[in-house]
XYZ file of C-alpha atoms in Angstrom:
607
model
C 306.731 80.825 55.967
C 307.470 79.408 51.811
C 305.733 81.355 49.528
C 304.139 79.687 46.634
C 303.969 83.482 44.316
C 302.635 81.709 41.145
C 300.160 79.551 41.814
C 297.059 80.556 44.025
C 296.025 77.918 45.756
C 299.268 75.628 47.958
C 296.451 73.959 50.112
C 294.743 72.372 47.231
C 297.895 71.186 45.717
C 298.054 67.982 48.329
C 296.321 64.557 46.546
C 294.198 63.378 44.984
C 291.811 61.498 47.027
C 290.007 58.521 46.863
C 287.034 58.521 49.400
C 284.438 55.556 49.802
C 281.288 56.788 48.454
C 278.877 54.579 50.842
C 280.679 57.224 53.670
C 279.862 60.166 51.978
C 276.359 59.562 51.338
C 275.779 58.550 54.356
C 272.761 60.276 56.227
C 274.810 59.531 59.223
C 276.355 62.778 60.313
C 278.575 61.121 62.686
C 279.947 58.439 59.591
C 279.995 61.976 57.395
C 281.785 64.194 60.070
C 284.125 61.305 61.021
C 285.098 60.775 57.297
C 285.171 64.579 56.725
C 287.927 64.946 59.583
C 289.928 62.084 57.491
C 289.737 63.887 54.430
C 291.493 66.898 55.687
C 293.981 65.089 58.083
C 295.002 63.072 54.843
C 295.512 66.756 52.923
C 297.811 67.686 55.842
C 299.625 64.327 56.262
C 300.042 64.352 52.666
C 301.584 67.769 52.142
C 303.707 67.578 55.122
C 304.861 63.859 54.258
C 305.950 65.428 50.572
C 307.742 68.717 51.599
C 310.261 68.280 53.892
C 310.839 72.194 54.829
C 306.996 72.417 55.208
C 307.470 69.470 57.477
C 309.677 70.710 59.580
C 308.640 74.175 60.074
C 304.617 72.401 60.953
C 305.844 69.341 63.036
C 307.993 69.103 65.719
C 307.489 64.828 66.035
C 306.415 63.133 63.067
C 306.342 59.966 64.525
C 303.486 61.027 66.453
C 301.910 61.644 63.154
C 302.507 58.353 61.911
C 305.299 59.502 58.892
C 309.516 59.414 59.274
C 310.922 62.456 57.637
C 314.137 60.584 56.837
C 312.361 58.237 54.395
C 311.015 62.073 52.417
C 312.491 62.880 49.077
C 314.124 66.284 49.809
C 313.328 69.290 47.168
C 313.263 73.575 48.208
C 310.447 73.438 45.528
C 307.870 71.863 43.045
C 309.647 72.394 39.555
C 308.308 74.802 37.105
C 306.918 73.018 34.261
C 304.075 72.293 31.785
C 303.729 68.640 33.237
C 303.493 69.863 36.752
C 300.906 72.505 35.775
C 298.793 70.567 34.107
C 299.221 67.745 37.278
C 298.662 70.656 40.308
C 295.188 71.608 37.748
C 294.058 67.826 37.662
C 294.622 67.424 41.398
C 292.860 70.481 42.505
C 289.461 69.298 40.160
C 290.488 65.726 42.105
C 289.936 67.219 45.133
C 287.096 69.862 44.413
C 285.610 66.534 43.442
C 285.761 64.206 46.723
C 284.762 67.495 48.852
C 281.615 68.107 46.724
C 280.216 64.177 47.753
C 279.930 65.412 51.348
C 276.734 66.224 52.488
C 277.417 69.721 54.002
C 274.308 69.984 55.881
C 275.789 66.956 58.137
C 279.118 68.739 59.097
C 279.734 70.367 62.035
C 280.184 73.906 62.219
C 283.705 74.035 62.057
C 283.537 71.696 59.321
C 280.906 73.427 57.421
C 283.371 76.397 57.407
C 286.404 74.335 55.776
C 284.169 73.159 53.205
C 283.102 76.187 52.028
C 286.767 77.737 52.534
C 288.188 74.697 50.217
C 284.973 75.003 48.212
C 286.067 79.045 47.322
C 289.694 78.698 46.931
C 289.103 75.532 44.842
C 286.865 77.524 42.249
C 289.292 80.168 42.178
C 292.174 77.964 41.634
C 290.231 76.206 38.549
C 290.278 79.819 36.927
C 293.577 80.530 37.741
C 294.514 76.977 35.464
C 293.006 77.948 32.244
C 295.966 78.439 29.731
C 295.206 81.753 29.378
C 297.023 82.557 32.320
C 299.818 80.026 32.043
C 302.673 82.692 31.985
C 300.745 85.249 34.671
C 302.245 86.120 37.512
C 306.041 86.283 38.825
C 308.520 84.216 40.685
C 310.717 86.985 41.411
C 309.026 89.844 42.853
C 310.351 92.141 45.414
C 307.863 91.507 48.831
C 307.450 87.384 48.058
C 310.096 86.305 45.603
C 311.625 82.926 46.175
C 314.767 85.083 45.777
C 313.501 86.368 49.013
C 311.347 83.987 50.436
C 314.078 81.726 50.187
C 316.667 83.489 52.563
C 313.750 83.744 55.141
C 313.399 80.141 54.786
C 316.494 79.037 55.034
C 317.891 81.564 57.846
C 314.864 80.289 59.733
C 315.132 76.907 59.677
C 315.127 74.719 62.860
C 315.743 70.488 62.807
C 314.733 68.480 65.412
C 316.728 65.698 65.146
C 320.240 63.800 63.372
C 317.689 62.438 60.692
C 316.695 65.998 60.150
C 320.405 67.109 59.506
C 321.087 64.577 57.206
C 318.934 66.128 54.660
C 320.084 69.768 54.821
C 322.832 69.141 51.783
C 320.280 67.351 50.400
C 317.770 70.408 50.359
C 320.489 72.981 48.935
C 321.453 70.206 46.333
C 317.995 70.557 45.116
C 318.372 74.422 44.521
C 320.009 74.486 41.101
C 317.293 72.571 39.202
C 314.830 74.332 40.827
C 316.219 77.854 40.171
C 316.601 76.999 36.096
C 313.003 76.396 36.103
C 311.852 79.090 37.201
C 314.259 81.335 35.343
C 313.150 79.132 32.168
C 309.783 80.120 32.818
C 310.622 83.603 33.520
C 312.651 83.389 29.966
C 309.039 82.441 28.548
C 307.045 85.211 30.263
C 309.493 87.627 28.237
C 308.827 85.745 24.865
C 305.622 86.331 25.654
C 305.802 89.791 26.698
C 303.774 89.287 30.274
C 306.923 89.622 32.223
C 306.731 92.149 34.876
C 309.400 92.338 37.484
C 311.616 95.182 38.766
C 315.128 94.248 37.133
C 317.782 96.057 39.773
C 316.429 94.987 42.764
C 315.712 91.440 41.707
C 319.844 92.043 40.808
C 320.546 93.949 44.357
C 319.676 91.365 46.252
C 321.305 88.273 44.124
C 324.773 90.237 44.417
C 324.145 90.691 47.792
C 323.588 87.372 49.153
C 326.150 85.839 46.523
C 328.783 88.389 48.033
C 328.253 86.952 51.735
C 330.014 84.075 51.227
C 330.537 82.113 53.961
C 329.523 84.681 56.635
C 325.779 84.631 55.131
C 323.231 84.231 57.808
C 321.812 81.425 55.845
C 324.781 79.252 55.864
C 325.561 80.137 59.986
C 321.841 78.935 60.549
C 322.340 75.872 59.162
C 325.643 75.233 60.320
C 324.395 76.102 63.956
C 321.588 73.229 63.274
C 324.361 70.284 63.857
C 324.557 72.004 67.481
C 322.463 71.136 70.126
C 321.597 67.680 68.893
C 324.033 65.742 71.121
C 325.544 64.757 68.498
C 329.574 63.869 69.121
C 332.222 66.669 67.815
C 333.103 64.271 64.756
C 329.663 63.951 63.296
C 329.440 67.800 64.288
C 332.391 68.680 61.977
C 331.606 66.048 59.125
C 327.772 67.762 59.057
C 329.024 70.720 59.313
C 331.359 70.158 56.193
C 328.885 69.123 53.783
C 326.608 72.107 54.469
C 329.375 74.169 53.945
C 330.426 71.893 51.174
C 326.672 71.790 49.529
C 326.113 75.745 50.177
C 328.898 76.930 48.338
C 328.706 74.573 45.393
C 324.580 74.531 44.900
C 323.283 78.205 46.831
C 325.790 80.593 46.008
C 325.952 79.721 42.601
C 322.102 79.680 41.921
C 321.746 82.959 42.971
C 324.859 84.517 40.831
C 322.640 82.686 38.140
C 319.261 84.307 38.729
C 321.264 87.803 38.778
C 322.917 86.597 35.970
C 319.542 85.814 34.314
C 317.760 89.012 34.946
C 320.598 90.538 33.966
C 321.038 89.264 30.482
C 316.849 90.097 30.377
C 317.830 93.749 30.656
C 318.286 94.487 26.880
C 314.452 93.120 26.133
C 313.343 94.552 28.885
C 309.185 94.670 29.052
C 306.881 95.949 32.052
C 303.877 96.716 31.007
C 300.832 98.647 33.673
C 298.728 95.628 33.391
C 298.849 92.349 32.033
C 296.841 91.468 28.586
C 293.481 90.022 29.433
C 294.176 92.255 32.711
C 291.008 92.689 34.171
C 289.830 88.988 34.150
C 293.693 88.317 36.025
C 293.311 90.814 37.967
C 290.059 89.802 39.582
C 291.531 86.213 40.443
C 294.624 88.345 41.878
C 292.460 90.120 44.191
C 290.354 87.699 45.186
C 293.580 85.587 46.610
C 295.180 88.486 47.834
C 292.309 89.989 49.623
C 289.851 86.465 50.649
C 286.806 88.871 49.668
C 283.452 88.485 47.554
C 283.242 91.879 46.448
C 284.516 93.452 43.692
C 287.925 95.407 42.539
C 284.969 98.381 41.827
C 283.220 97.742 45.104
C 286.322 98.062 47.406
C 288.179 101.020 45.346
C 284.498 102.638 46.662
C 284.245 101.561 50.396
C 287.935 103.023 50.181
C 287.315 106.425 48.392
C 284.247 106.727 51.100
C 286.632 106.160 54.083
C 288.931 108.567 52.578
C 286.571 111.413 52.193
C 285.937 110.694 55.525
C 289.362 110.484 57.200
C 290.560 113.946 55.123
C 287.851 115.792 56.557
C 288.069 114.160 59.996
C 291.954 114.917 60.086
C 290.992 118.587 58.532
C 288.719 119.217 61.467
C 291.595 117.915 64.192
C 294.507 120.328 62.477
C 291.993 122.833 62.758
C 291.109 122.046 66.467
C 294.605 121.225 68.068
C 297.130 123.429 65.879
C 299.688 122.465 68.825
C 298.967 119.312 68.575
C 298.904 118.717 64.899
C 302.495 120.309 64.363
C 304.035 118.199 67.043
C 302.850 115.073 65.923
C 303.809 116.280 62.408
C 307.346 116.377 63.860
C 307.079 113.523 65.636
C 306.864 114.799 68.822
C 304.839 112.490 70.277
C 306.843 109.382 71.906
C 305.659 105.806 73.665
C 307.868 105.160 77.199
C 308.723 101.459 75.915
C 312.478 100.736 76.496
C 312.362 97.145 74.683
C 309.636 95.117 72.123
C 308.936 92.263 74.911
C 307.655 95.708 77.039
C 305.326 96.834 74.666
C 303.846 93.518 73.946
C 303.755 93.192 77.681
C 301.554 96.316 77.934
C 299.458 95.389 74.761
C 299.081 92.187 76.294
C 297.345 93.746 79.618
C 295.551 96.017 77.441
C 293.697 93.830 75.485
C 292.067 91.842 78.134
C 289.034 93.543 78.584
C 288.598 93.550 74.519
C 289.651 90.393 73.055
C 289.063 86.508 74.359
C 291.387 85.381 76.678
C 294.209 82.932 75.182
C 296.159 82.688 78.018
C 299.973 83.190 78.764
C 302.145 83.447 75.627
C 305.838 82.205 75.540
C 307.783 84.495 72.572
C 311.165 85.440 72.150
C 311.393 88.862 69.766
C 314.865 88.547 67.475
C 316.398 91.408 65.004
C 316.080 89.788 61.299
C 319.818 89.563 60.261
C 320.841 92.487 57.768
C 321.832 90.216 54.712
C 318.272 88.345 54.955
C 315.922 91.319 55.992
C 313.949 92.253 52.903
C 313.459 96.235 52.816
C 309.677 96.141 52.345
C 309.191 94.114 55.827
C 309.475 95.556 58.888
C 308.460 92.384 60.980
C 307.033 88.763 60.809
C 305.568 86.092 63.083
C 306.707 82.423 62.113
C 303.603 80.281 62.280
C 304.749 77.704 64.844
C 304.006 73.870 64.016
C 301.100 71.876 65.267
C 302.911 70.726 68.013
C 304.976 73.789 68.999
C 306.834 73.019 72.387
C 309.106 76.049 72.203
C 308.178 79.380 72.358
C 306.572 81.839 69.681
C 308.956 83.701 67.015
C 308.712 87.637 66.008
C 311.406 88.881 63.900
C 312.166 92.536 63.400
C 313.636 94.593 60.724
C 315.748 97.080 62.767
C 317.028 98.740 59.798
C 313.565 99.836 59.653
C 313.153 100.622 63.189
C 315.792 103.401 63.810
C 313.269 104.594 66.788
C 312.665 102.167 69.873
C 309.681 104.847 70.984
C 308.462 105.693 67.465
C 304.275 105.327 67.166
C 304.818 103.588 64.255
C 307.307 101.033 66.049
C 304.875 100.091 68.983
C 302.211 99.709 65.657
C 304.167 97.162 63.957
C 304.654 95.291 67.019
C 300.768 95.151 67.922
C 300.367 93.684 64.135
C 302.546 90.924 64.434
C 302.752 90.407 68.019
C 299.877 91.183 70.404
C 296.179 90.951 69.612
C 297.705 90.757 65.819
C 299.322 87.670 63.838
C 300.866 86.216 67.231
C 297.847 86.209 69.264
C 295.403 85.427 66.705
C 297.535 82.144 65.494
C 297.507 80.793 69.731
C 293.233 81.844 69.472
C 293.140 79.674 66.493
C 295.375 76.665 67.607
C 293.693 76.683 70.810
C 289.658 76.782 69.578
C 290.343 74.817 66.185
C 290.519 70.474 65.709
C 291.645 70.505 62.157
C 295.065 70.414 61.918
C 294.627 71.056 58.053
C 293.156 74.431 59.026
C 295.541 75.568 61.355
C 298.705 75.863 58.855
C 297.373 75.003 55.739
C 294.313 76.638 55.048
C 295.450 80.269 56.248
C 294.121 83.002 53.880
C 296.629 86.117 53.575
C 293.942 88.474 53.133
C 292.131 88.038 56.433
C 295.389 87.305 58.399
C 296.967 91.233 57.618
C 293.330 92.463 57.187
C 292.564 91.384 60.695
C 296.389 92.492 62.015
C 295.713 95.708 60.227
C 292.864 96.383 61.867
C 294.395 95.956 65.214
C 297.252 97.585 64.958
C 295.138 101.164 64.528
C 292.809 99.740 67.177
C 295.805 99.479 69.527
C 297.144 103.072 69.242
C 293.913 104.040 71.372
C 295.568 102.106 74.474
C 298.492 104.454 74.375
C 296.377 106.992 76.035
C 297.426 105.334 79.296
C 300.937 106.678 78.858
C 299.717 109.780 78.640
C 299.631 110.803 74.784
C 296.760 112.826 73.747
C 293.667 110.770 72.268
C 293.486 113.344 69.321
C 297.483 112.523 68.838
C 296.312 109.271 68.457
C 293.453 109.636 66.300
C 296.164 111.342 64.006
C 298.327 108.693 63.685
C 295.749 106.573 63.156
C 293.923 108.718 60.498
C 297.271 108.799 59.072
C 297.475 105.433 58.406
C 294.226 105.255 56.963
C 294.581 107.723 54.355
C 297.755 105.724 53.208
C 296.126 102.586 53.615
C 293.111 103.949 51.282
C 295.366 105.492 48.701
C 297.107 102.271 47.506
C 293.921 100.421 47.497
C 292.838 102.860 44.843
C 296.304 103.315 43.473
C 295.991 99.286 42.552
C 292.993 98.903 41.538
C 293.417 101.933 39.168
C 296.760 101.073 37.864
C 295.736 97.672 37.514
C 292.425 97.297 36.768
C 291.604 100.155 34.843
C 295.107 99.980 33.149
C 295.846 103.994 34.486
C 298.868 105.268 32.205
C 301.461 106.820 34.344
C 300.391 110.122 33.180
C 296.995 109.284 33.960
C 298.042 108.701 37.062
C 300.523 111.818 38.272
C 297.351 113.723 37.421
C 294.837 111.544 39.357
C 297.082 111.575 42.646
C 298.239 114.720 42.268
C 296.749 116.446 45.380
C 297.767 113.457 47.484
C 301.178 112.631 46.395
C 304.372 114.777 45.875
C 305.091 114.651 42.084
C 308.366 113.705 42.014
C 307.260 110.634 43.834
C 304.815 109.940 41.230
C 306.376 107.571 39.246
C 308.003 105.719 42.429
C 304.424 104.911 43.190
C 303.418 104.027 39.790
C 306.025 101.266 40.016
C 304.969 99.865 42.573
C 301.750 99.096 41.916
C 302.499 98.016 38.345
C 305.337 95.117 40.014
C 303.393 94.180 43.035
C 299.599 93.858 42.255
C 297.070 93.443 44.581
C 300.534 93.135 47.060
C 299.222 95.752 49.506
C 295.579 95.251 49.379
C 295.996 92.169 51.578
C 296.547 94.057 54.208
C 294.241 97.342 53.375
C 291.141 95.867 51.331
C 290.616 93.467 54.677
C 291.122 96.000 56.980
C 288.345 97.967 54.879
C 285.725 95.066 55.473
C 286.343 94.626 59.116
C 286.092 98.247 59.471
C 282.729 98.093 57.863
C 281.413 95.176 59.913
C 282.251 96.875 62.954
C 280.131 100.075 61.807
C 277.704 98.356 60.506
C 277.485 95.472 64.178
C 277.933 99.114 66.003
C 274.909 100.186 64.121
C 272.634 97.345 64.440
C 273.367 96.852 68.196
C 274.235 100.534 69.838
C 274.544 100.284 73.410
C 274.518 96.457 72.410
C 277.715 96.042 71.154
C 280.723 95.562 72.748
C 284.218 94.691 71.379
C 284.509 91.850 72.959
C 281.646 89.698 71.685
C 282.700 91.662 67.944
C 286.011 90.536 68.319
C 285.273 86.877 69.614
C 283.040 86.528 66.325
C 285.438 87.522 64.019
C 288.005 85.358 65.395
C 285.471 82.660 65.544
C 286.868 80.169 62.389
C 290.216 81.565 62.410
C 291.645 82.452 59.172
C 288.805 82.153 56.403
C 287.545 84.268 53.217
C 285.583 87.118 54.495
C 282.167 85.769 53.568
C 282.629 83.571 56.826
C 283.950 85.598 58.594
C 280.526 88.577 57.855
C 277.982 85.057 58.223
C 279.627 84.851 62.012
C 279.279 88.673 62.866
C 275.619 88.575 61.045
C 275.181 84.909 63.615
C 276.479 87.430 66.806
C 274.285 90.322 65.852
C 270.926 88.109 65.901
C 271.788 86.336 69.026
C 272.374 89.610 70.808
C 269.264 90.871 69.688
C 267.112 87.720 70.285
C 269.043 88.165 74.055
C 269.295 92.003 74.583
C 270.357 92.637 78.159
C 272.274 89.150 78.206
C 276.131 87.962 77.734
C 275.789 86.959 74.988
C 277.560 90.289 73.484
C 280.302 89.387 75.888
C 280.097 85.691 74.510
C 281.088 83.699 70.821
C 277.902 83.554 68.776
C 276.273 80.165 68.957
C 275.719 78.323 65.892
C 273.910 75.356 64.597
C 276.346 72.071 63.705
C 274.829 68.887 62.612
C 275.029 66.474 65.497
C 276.222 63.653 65.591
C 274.210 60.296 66.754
């Protein structure tokens, strides 16, 4: 749920550990593994027992967890400051540090795989640190702004108990300080003439959520949280009070400052295509964005490949099914679903045959209030906490959704919902130990790649209500060819610093030119944004061709699908070392389950 936009790494910025060196070295693997699993459930103890709104969104009953969230200092954020750069760079080589004196050959598998996931974002964190960089990067952009990310926070908060409540004035008292650091930093990144955000709607939404007032859904949320506590009417009203008391003097007012802020930053107003030193930025940005080895060049060509591809592949289907083509064109071409819960029913049914069974899911699907719905999102899943009693959380933008049946609708509800974000979150809690890994480790890139991926996959199942499989393979094509576009868009924009007139030219047989410069924009605000979702999507797509390859007749999507699910949400090099793991074993066993099956592997074992 919070968004951390500057800084790369959140998971690494926990402690700085102090880990008897006798235990590490040991050549027992079940001393190592034991003292491995410590080292991880003290990263997770120790972020959740120092961010209260983390705390409560991961953990339903910290007492069970051995902390008391009414003893936590309350903040909404980690100050922006020299001091606590310089401290979030020393604790990240601190814990680089204890993780490199365990013996990875004595880990378990699933172990092996968080040290090596903590090992890569570590190393990319230490680059991200050098002062180089120090102003890089924005607080305020439009898809994961705390301007933003805030409201989604806030409107989606849940306590579970009076000790909970207590702190809620606390947490907006904290806004104010927290806002005039990062608007002192962003002050800074104009001085230094690295400041790239888009002014007006930075502005937009400020004005807008300081002219709710009272009837914001941020302030009813939190209001509504003294409700349903047993609590009597009295200590209802008086919590009620100072919310209402806090909100108004310490919320409102910090956002009328930000808009005030960017505002006044008008008249010296800077955006530049790409940032100076771009290219070595740029390949940290991508890295985080898109949890992949290969290179901004390497990607921009697996995407220019699959786009030669998908133009000549919808070519040939306009040319075979005319009929077809201009009805879908017009958007002819409907689903039956009268309600979201109905199409994740039928996606749900589906997917059986395809992807490892995680049983029956409890979800409730809710419309994301208009004041806190952010234009560029047309859904989300809220990660549930390690203990989740209640039942799973989709929100959905219906001011994007104007069509119930749309193709595109019954997409966006696969991604987040069913086999996407929802499903894959319940595979991960249910097959992974590590708390840590479950909601702290989670890597952006492969979580859209992956939901990418099967939100085209699931437009095939739609055949069953009757819509033509070349329909389909139109919408999906579709999608591709957008999804390919922006992933060169970015990387040319921002890698190769394209000038906007450079670029109008470039895009010119793919793009209306009068929506040149809209597209422009928005690579130049939001790098390496989009390519969390498309750049993933790209690699699975080529680890399916290539398993499809190496096994024909072999392969099945279920044993594919099981193995890159496998260590849940990990940098892609894991994620190709599990597929590689399923192809062997399929091989060494032709004729066996084990296609059907999760590919074995090797752990150390413990004595």
């Amino acid at each position: 749920m919070r968004t951390l936009p500057k800084r790369l790494s959140a998971l690494l910025l926990a402690l700085s550990l102090t880990l008897p060196l006798a235990a590490c070295s040991s050549g027992d693997p079940a001393v190592v593994q034991s003292r491995f699993d410590d080292f991880t459930q003290e990263m997770f103890l120790g972020t959740m027992q120092s961010d209260f709104t983390s705390s409560v969104y991961f953990v339903e009953n910290p007492e069970a967890y051995g902390f008391d969230r009414s003893e936590m200092e309350v903040t909404v954020g980690v100050e922006e400051s020299d001091e606590n750069f310089r401290e979030a760079a020393k604790q990240n080589e601190a814990t680089l540090d204890a993780l490199h004196r365990f013996d990875r050959s004595l880990l378990t598998a699933e172990q092996q795989d968080t040290y090596d996931l903590l090992d890569w974002s570590g190393k990319l964190s230490q680059k991200s640190y050098e002062d180089r960089f120090r102003y890089y990067g924005s607080y305020f952009s439009n898809l994961s702004g705390v301007h933003t990310s805030l409201l989604t926070t806030l409107s989606e908060l849940q306590v579970q108990s009076e000790e909970d409540l207590q702190k809620i004035p606390d947490l907006l008292r904290s806004i104010p300080d927290y806002i005039d650091s990062l608007l002192e930093y962003t002050r800074k990144q104009q001085k230094e003439k690295v400041l790239t955000i888009d002014f007006d709607s930075v502005i937009d939404v400020c004005d807008s959520t300081a002219s709710q007032g009272e009837d914001s859904t941020v302030l009813l949320n939190l209001l509504a949280q003294a409700e349903g506590l047993g609590l009597s009417d009295e200590a209802v009203a008086r919590y009620q009070s100072e919310i209402r008391e806090a909100y108004l003097e310490c919320f409102i007012p910090s956002y009328e400052k930000i808009a005030d802020t960017i505002a006044a930053a008008l008249d010296g107003r800077q955006i530049q295509p790409i940032l100076p030193g771009g290219k070595d930025y740029y390949e940290i940005l991508f890295a985080a964005a898109t949890a992949l080895d290969e290179s901004p060049d390497e990607i921009r060509q697996m995407a220019e490949e699959r786009l030669d591809k998908t133009i000549s592949r919808m070519g040939g289907l306009a040319f075979l099914y005319p009929d077809a083509y201009n009805g879908w064109l017009e958007e002819g071409y409907k689903t039956a679903f009268a309600s979201y819960e109905e199409m994740l029913t039928f996606l749900d049914s589906a997917t059986d045959a395809s992807f490892p069974d995680v049983g029956e899911l409890s979800y409730v699907i809710d419309p994301i209030p208009a004041d806190v719905a952010n234009s560029g999102v047309a859904a989300y899943f809220i990660n549930p906490a390690v203990d989740e009693s209640g039942p799973l959380r989709i929100r959905v933008n219906t001011q994007n959704t104007v069509d119930m049946n749309a193709l595109s609708t019954f997409s966006t509800l696969a991604h987040e919902g069913i086999p996407g974000h929802m499903y894959a979150s319940a595979y991960s809690y249910q097959n992974l130990s590590s708390d840590f890994r479950k909601v702290l480790a989670s890597q952006t890139g492969y979580n859209e790649g992956y939901a990418t991926y099967v939100e085209l996959l699931s437009l095939g199942y739609l055949e069953e209500q009757g819509i033509p499989a070349e329909v389909l393979e139109m919408e999906r094509l579709n999608a591709e060819l957008s999804n390919c576009l922006v992933t060169i868009m970015d990387i040319s924009v921002n890698y190769d610093g394209m000038s906007r007139e450079e670029f109008a030219d470039a895009f010119s047989m793919y793009i209306d030119p009068s929506f040149a410069d809209y597209y422009y924009d928005m690579m130049r605000l939001e790098p390496t944004a989009y390519l969390s979702y498309y750049a993933g999507w790209l690699k699975l797509e080529s680890l399916r061709d290539y398993a499809e390859k190496e096994l024909d007749d072999s392969f099945t999507e279920m044993g594919f699908h099981t193995a890159i699910l496998k260590s849940g949400s990990v940098p892609y090099f894991i994620v190709e070392r599990n597929v590689n793991a399923w192809i062997e074993e399929v091989k060494a066993n032709p004729g066996s389950s084990a296609a059907e099956s999760e590919p074995e592997s090797e752990p150390a074992k413990a004595a």
